[in-house]
CSV table of C-alpha atoms and ligand atoms in Angstrom, one decimal:
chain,number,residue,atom,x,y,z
L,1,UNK,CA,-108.8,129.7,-13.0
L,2,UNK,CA,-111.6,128.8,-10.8
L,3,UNK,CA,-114.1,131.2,-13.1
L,4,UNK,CA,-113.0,128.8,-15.8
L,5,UNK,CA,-114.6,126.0,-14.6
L,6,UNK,CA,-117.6,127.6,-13.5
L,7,UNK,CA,-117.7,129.0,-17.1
L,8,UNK,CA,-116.9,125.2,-18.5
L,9,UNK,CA,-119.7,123.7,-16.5
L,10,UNK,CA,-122.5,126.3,-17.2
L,11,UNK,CA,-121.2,125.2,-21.2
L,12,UNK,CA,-122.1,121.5,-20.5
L,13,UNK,CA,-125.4,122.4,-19.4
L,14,UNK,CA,-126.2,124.6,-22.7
L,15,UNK,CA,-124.6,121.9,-24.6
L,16,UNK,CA,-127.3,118.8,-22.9
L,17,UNK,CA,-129.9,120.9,-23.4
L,18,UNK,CA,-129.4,121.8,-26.6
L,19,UNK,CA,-129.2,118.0,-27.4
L,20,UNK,CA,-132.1,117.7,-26.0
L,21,UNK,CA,-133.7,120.1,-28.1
L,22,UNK,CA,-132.0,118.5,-31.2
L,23,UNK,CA,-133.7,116.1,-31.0
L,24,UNK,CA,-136.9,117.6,-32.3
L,25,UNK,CA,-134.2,120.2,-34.2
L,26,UNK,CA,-132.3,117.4,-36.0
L,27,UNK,CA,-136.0,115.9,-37.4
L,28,UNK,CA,-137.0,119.1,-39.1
L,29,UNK,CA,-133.3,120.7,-40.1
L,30,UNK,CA,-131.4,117.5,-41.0
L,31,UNK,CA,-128.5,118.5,-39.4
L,32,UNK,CA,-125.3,116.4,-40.8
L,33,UNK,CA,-123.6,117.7,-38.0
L,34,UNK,CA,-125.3,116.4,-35.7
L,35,UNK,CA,-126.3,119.0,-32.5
L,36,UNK,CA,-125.7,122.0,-35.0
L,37,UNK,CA,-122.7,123.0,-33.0
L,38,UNK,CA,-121.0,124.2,-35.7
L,39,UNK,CA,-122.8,126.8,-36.8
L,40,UNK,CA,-125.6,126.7,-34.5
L,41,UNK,CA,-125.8,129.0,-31.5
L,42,UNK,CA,-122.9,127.6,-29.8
L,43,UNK,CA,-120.7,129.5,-31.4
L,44,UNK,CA,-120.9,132.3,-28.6
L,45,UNK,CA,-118.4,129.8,-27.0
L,46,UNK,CA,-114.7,131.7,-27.2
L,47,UNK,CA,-114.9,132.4,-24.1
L,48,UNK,CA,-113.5,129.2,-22.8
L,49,UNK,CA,-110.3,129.5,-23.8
L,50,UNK,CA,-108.1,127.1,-25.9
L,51,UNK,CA,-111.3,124.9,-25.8
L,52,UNK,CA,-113.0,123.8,-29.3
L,53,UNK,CA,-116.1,123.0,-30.3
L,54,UNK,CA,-114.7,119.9,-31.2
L,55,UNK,CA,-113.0,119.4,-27.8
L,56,UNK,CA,-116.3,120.0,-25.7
L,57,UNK,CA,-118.3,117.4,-28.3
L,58,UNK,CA,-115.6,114.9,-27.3
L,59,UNK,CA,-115.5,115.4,-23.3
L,60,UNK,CA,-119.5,115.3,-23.8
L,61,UNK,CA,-119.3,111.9,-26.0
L,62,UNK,CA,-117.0,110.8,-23.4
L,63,UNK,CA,-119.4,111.5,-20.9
L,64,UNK,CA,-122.2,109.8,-22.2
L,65,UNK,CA,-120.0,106.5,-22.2
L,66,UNK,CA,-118.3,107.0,-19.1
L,67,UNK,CA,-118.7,107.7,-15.3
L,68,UNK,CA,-117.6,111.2,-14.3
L,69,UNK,CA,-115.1,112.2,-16.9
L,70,UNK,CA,-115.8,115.6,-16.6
L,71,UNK,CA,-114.5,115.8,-12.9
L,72,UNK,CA,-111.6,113.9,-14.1
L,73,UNK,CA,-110.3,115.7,-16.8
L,74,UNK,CA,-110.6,118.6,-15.2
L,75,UNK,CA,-109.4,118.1,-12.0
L,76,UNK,CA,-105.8,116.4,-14.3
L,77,UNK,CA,-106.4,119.5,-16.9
L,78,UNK,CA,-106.2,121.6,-13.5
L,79,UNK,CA,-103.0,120.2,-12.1
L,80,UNK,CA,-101.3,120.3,-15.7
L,81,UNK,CA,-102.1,124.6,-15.6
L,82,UNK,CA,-100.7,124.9,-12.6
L,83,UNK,CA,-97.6,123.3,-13.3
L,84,UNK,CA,-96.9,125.2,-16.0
L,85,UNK,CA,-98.3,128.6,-14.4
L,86,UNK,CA,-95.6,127.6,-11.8
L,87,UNK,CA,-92.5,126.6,-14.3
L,88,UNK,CA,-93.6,130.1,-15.9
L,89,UNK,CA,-93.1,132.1,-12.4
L,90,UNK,CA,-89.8,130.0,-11.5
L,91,UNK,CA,-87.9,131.4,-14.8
L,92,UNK,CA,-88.6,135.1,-14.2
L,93,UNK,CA,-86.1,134.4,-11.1
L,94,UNK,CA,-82.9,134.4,-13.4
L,95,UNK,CA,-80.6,132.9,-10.8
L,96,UNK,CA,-82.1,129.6,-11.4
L,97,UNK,CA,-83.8,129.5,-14.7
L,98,UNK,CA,-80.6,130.3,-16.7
L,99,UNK,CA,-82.8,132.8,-18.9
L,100,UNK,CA,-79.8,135.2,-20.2
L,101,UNK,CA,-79.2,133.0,-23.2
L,102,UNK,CA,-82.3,132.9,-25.6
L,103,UNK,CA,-81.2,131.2,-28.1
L,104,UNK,CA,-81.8,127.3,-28.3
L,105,UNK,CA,-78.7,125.3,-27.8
L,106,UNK,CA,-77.0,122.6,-30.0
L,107,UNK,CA,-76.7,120.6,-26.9
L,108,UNK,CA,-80.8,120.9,-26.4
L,109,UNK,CA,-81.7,120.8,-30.2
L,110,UNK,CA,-80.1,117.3,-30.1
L,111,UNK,CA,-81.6,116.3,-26.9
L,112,UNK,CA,-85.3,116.8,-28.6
L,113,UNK,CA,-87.1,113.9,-31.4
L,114,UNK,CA,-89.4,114.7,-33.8
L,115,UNK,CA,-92.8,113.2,-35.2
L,116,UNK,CA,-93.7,115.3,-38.1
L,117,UNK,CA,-96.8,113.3,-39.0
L,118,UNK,CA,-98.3,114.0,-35.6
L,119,UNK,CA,-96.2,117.4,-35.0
L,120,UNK,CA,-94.9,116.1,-31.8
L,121,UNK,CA,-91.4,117.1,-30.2
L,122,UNK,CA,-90.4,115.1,-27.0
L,123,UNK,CA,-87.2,116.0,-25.0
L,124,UNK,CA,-85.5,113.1,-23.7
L,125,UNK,CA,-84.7,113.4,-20.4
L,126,UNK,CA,-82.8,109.9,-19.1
L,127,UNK,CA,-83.9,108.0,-16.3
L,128,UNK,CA,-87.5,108.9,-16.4
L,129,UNK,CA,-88.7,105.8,-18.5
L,130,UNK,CA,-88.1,107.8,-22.3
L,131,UNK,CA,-87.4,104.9,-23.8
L,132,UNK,CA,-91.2,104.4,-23.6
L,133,UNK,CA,-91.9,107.5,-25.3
L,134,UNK,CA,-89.1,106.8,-27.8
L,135,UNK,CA,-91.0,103.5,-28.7
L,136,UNK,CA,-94.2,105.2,-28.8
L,137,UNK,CA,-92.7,107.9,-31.5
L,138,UNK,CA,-91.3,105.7,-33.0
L,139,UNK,CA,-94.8,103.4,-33.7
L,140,UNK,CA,-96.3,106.9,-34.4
L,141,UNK,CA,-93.7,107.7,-37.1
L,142,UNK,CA,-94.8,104.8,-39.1
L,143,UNK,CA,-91.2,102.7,-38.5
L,144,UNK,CA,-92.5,100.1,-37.0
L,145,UNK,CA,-96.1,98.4,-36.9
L,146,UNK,CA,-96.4,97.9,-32.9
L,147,UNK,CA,-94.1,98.6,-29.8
L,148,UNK,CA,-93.4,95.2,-28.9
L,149,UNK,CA,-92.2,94.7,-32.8
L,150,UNK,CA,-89.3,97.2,-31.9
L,151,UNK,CA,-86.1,95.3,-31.0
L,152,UNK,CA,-84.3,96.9,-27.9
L,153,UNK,CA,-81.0,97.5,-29.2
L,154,UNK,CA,-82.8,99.7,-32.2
L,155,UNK,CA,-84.7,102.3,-29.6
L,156,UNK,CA,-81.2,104.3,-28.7
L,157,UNK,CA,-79.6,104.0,-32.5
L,158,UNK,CA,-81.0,106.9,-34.1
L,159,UNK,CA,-79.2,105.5,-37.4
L,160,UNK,CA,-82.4,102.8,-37.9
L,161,UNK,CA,-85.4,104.3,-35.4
L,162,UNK,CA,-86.5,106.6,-37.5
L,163,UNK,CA,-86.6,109.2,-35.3
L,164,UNK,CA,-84.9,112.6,-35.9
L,165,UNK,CA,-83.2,114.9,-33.8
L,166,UNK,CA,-84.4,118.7,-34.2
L,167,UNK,CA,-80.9,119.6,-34.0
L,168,UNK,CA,-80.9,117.5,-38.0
L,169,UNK,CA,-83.6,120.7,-39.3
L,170,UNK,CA,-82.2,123.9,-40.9
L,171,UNK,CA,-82.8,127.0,-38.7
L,172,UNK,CA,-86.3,128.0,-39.8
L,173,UNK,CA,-87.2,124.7,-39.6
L,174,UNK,CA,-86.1,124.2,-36.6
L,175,UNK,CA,-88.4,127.8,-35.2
L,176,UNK,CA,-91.6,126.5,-37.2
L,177,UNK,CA,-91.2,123.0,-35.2
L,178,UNK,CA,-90.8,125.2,-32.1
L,179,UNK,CA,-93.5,127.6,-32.6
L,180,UNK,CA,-96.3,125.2,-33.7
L,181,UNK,CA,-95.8,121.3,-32.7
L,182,UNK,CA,-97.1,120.1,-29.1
L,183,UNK,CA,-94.0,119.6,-26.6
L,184,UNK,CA,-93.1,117.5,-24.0
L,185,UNK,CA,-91.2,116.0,-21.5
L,186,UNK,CA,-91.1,114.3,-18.4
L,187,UNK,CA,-89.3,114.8,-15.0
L,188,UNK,CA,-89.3,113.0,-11.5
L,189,UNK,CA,-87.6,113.7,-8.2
L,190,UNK,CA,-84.1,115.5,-8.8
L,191,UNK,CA,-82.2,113.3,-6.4
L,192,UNK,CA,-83.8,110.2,-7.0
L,193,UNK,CA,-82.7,110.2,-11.0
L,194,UNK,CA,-79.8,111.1,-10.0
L,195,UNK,CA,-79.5,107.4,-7.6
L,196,UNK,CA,-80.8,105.7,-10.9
L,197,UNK,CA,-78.7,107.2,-13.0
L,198,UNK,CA,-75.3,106.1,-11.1
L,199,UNK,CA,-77.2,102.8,-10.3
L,200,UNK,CA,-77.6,102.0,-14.3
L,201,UNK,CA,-74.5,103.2,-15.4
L,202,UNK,CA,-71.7,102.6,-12.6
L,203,UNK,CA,-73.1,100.0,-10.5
L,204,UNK,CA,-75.2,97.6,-13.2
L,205,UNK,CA,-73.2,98.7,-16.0
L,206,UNK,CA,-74.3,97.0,-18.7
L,207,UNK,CA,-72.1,94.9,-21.0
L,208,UNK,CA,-72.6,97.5,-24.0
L,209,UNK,CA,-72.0,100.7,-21.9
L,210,UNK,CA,-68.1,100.0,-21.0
L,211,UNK,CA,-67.1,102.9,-21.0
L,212,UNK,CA,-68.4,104.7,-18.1
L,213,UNK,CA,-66.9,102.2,-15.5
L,214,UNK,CA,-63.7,102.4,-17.6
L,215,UNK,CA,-63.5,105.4,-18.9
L,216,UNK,CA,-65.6,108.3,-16.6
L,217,UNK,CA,-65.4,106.2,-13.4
L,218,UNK,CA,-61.9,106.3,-12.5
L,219,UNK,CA,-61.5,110.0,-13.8
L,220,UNK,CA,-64.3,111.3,-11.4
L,221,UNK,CA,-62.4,109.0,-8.7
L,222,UNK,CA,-59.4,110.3,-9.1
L,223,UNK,CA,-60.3,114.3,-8.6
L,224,UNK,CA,-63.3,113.4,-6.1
L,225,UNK,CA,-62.5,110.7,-4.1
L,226,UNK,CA,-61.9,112.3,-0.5
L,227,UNK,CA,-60.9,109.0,1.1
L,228,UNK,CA,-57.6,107.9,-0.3
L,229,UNK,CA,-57.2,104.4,1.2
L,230,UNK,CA,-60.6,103.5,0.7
L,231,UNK,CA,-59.6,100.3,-1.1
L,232,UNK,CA,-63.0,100.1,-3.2
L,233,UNK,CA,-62.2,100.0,-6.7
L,234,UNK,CA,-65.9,101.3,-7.8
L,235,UNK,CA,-67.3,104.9,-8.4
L,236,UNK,CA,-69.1,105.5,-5.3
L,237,UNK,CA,-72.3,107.6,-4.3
L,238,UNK,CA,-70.3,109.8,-2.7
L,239,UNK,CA,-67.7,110.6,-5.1
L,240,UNK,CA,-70.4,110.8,-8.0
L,241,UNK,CA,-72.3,113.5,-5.5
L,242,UNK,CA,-68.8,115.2,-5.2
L,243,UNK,CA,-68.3,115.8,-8.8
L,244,UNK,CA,-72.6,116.8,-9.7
L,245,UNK,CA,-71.7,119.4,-6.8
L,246,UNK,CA,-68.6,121.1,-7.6
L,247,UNK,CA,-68.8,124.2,-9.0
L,248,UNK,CA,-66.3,124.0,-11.4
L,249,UNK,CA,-68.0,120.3,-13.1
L,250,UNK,CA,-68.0,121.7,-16.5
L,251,UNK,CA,-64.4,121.1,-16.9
L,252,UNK,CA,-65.1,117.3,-16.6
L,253,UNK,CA,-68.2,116.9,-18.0
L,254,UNK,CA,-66.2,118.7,-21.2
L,255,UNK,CA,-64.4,115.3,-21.2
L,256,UNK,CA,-67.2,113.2,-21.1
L,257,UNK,CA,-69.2,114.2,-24.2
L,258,UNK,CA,-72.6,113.2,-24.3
L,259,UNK,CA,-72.5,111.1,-21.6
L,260,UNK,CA,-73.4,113.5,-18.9
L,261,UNK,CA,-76.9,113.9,-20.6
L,262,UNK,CA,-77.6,110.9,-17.5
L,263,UNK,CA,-76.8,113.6,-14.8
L,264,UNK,CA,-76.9,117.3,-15.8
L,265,UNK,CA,-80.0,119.4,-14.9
L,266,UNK,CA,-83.3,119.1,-16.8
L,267,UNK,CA,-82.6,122.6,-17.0
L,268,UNK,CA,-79.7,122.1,-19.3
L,269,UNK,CA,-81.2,119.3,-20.9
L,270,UNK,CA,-84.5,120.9,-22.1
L,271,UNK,CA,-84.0,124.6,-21.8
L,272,UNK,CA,-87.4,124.3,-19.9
L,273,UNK,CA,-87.4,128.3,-19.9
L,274,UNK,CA,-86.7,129.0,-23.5
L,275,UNK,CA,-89.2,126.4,-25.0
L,276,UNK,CA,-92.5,127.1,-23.9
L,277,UNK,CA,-93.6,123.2,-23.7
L,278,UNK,CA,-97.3,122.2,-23.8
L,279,UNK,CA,-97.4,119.3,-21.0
L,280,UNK,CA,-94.1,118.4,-18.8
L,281,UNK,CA,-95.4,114.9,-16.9
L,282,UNK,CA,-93.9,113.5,-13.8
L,283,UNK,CA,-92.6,110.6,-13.5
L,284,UNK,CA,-94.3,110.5,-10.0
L,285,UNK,CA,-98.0,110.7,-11.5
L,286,UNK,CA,-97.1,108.5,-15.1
L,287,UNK,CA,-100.6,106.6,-14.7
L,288,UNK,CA,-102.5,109.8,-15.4
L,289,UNK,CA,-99.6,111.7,-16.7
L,290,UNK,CA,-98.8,109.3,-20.2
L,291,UNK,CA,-102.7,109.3,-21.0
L,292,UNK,CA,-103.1,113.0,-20.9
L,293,UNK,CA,-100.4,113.8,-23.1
L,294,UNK,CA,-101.2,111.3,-25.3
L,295,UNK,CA,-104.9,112.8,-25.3
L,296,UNK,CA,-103.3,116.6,-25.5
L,297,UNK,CA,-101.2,115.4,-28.6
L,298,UNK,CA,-104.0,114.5,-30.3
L,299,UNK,CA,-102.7,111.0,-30.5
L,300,UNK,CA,-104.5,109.0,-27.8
L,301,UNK,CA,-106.6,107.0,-30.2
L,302,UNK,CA,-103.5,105.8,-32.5
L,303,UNK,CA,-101.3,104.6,-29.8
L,304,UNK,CA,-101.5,103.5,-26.3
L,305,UNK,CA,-98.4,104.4,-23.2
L,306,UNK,CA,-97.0,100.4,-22.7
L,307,UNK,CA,-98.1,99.2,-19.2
L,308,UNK,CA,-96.4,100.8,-16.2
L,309,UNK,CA,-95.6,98.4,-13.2
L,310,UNK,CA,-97.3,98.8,-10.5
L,311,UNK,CA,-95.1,100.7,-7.7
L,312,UNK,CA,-92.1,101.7,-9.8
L,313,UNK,CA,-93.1,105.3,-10.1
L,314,UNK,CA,-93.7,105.9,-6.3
L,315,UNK,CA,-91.3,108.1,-4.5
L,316,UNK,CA,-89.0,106.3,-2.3
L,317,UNK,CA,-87.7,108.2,0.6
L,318,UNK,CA,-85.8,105.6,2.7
L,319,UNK,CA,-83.7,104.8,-1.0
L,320,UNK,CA,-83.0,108.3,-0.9
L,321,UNK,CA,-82.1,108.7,2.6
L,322,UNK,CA,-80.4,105.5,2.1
L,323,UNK,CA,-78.1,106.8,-0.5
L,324,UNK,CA,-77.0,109.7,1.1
L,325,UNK,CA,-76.3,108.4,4.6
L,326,UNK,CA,-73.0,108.3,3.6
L,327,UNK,CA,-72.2,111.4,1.8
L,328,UNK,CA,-71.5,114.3,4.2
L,329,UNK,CA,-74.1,117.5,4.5
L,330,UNK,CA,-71.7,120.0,2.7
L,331,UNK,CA,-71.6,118.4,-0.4
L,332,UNK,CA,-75.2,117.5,0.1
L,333,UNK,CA,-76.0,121.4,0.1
L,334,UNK,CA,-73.5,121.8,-2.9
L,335,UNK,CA,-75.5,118.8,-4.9
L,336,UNK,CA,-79.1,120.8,-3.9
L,337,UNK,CA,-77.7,124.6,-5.1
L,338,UNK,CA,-76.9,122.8,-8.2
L,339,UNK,CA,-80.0,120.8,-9.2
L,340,UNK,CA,-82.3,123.8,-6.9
L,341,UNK,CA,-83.7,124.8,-10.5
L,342,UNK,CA,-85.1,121.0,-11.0
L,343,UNK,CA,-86.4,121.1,-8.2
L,344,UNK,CA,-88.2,124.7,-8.2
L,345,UNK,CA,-89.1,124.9,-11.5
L,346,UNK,CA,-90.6,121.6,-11.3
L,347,UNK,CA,-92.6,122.0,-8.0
L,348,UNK,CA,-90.1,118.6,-6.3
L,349,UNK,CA,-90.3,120.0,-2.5
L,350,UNK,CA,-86.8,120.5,-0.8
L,351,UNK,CA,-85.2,117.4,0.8
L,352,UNK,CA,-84.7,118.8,4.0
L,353,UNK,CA,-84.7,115.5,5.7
L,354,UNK,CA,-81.4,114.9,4.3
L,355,UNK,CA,-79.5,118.5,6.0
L,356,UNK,CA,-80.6,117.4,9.6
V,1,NAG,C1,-84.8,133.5,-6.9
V,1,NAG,O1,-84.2,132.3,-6.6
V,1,NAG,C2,-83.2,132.3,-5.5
V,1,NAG,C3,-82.7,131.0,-5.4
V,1,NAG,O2,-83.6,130.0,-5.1
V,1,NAG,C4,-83.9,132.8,-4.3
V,1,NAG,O3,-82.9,132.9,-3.2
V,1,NAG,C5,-84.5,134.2,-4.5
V,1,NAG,O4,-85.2,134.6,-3.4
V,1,NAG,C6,-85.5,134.1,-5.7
V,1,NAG,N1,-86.0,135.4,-6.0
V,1,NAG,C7,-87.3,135.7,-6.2
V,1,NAG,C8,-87.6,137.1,-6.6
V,1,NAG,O5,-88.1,134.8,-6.1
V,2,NAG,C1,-76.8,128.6,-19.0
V,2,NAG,O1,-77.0,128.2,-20.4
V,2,NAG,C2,-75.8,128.3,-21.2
V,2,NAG,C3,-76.2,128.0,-22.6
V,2,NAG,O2,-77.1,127.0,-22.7
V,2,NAG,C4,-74.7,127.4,-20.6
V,2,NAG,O3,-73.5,127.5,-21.4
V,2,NAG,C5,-74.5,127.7,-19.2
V,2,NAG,O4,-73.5,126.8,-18.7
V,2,NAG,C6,-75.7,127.6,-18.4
V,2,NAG,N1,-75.5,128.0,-17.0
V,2,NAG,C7,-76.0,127.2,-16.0
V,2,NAG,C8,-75.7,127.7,-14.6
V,2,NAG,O5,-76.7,126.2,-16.2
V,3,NAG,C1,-61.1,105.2,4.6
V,3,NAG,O1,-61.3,103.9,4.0
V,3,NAG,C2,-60.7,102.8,4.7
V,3,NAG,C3,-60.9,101.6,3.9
V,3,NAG,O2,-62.3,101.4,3.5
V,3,NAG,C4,-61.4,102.7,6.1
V,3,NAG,O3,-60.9,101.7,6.8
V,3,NAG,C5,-61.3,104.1,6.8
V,3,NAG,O4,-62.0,104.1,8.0
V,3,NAG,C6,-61.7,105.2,5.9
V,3,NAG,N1,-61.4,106.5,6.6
V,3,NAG,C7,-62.3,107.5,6.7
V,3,NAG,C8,-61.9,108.7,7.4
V,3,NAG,O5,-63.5,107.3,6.3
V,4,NAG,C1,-87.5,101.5,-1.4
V,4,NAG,O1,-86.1,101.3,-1.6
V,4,NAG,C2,-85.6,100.4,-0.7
V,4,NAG,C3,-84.1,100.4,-0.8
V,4,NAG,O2,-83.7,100.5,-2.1
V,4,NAG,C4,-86.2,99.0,-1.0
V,4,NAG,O3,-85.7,98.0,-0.2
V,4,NAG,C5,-87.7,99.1,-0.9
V,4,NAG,O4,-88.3,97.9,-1.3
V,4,NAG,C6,-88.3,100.3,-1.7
V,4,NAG,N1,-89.6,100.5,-1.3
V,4,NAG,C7,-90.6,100.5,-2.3
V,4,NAG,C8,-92.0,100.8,-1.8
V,4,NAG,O5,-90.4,100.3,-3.4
């Protein structure tokens, strides 16, 4: 890793000479392309890995333009590596990657939209501000002119968005998309989407999502509540935590359809071990996060990430400490050996201030 940058940086310096000495090249050779880089001398190159020609002529554009892009990139390029060195460590341990099945789920297929005319497949992952990314697809695929032109009650109705599901391709479509489009997705703290996720759909419940206060609320109180008399007529945290932590939650979330794509495991969602994604942001780090992957998509210059609110993507330990004062440490400890692959495979550190 570290010999990689060294090699990087001794490539800058041939490249700012060499444009130097185009200069006087470019007068007598009348270059079109500029530094010759194409098929100049630079060509002994390959050894940076995954890094074009093209790539290095942009980062040294950038840097003529801008302060110290170099160090930025890198340092961002650097962080983005080891994440994904780490994810790729975390599923050779089978008993939380969920490696034994190699095939692609339906469940997964569905959860992942498609831009063709960029190659681009994103895995929506709830909670973690996709509907951003939806609206930026969805610019990108040419059905609308601008994300503020896209009216909110289109971005979830995948009959009018224009944006398809992989699970609509044939099965060699399907692979090819696999094997050659850039992926993402984006994650944040385990137990903190879990608080948004019961906080948007049991406790704000919007008018147009009935059904979970009517429909999954009372079910999961009925088999989870420990407190019989408690008089509350709501889901609470605790019964919610009861039911993510048993064991045997399948049986429910069998009954709830599609709806549990708000709580179950990133692992189920996005098969994070099959699908060898190119970038997985965090929610945590979105203001340098969105632009890379825009930049790694190649699409950086034909759409821009909407602005994020300042504070909203912090961490927030005393909400989370908050929630779970009430719930009691067993089924804490259940919750974590459930979601321990989100957190592991994802670098999220343990919450250990909430089994004291
Ligand atoms: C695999 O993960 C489990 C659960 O976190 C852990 O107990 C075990 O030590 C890990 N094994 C290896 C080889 O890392
Ligand atoms: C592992 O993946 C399979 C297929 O996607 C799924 O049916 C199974 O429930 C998963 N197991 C766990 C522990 O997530
Ligand atoms: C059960 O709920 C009732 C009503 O909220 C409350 O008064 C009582 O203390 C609770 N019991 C326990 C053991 O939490
Ligand atoms: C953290 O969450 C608490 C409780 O929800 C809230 O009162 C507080 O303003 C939040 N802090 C930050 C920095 O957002």
């Amino acid at each position: 890793m570290h010999h990689r940058w060294l090699l990087l940086i001794a490539c800058f310096w041939v490249i700012l000479m060499l444009m130097v000495a185009s200069k006087f090249i470019t007068l007598t050779m009348k270059d079109p392309d500029g530094y010759g880089i194409k098929h100049g001398s630079l060509t002994i190159l390959p050894e940076i890995d995954k890094m074009t020609v093209t790539e290095v002529k942009k980062l040294l554009m950038e840097s003529q333009t801008t302060k110290s892009p170099l160090k930025d990139a890198s340092h961002t390029e650097l962080l983005h590596n080891e994440r994904l060195e780490l994810l790729r460590n975390m599923c050779r341990n089978g008993s939380i990657s969920n490696r034994s099945h190699t095939v692609v789920s339906k469940f997964v297929l569905d959860r992942i939209f498609v831009s063709d005319k960029h190659k681009i497949l994103f895995c929506q992952t709830p909670k973690v501000g996709n509907t951003q990314w939806k609206k930026v697809l969805m610019v990108l695929n040419g059905a609308f002119p601008s994300i503020e032109d896209i009216p909110e009650n289109v971005v979830h109705d995948h009959e009018k968005n224009g944006l398809p599901r992989l699970s609509s391709y044939s099965e060699s479509e399907i692979q090819e998309r696999l094997n050659s489009y850039f992926k993402f997705f984006i994650v944040r703290d385990p137990f903190e989407r879990l608080i948004s996720a019961f906080k948007d759909k049991f406790v704000h419940n919007p008018r147009f999502e009935p059904w979970y206060k009517h429909d999954i609320a009372p079910v999961i109180i009925r088999k989870y509540r420990k407190n019989r008399t408690e008089s509350r007529g709501g889901l609470l945290f605790q019964d919610f935590v009861r039911y993510l932590g048993d064991p045997n939650h399948r049986f429910l979330d069998l009954q709830f359809g599609d709806h549990i794509i708000h709580w179950v495991t990133y692992v189920e969602l996005c098969a994070p071990c099959q699908i060898h994604y190119n970038v997985i942001g965090h929610h945590e780090t979105l203001e340098e996060d969105a632009p890379y992957i825009l930049r790694e998509a190649g699409i950086d210059r034909l759409v821009s990430y909407p602005t994020i609110p300042p504070g909203i993507t912090l961490y927030n330990k005393s909400k989370v400490e908050h929630y779970f004062s009430k719930v009691s440490k067993r089924d804490i400890k259940r919750l974590y050996a459930r979601f321990e692959g989100d957190f592991k495979l994802f670098g999220y550190k343990e919450p250990t201030f909430l089994f004291a």
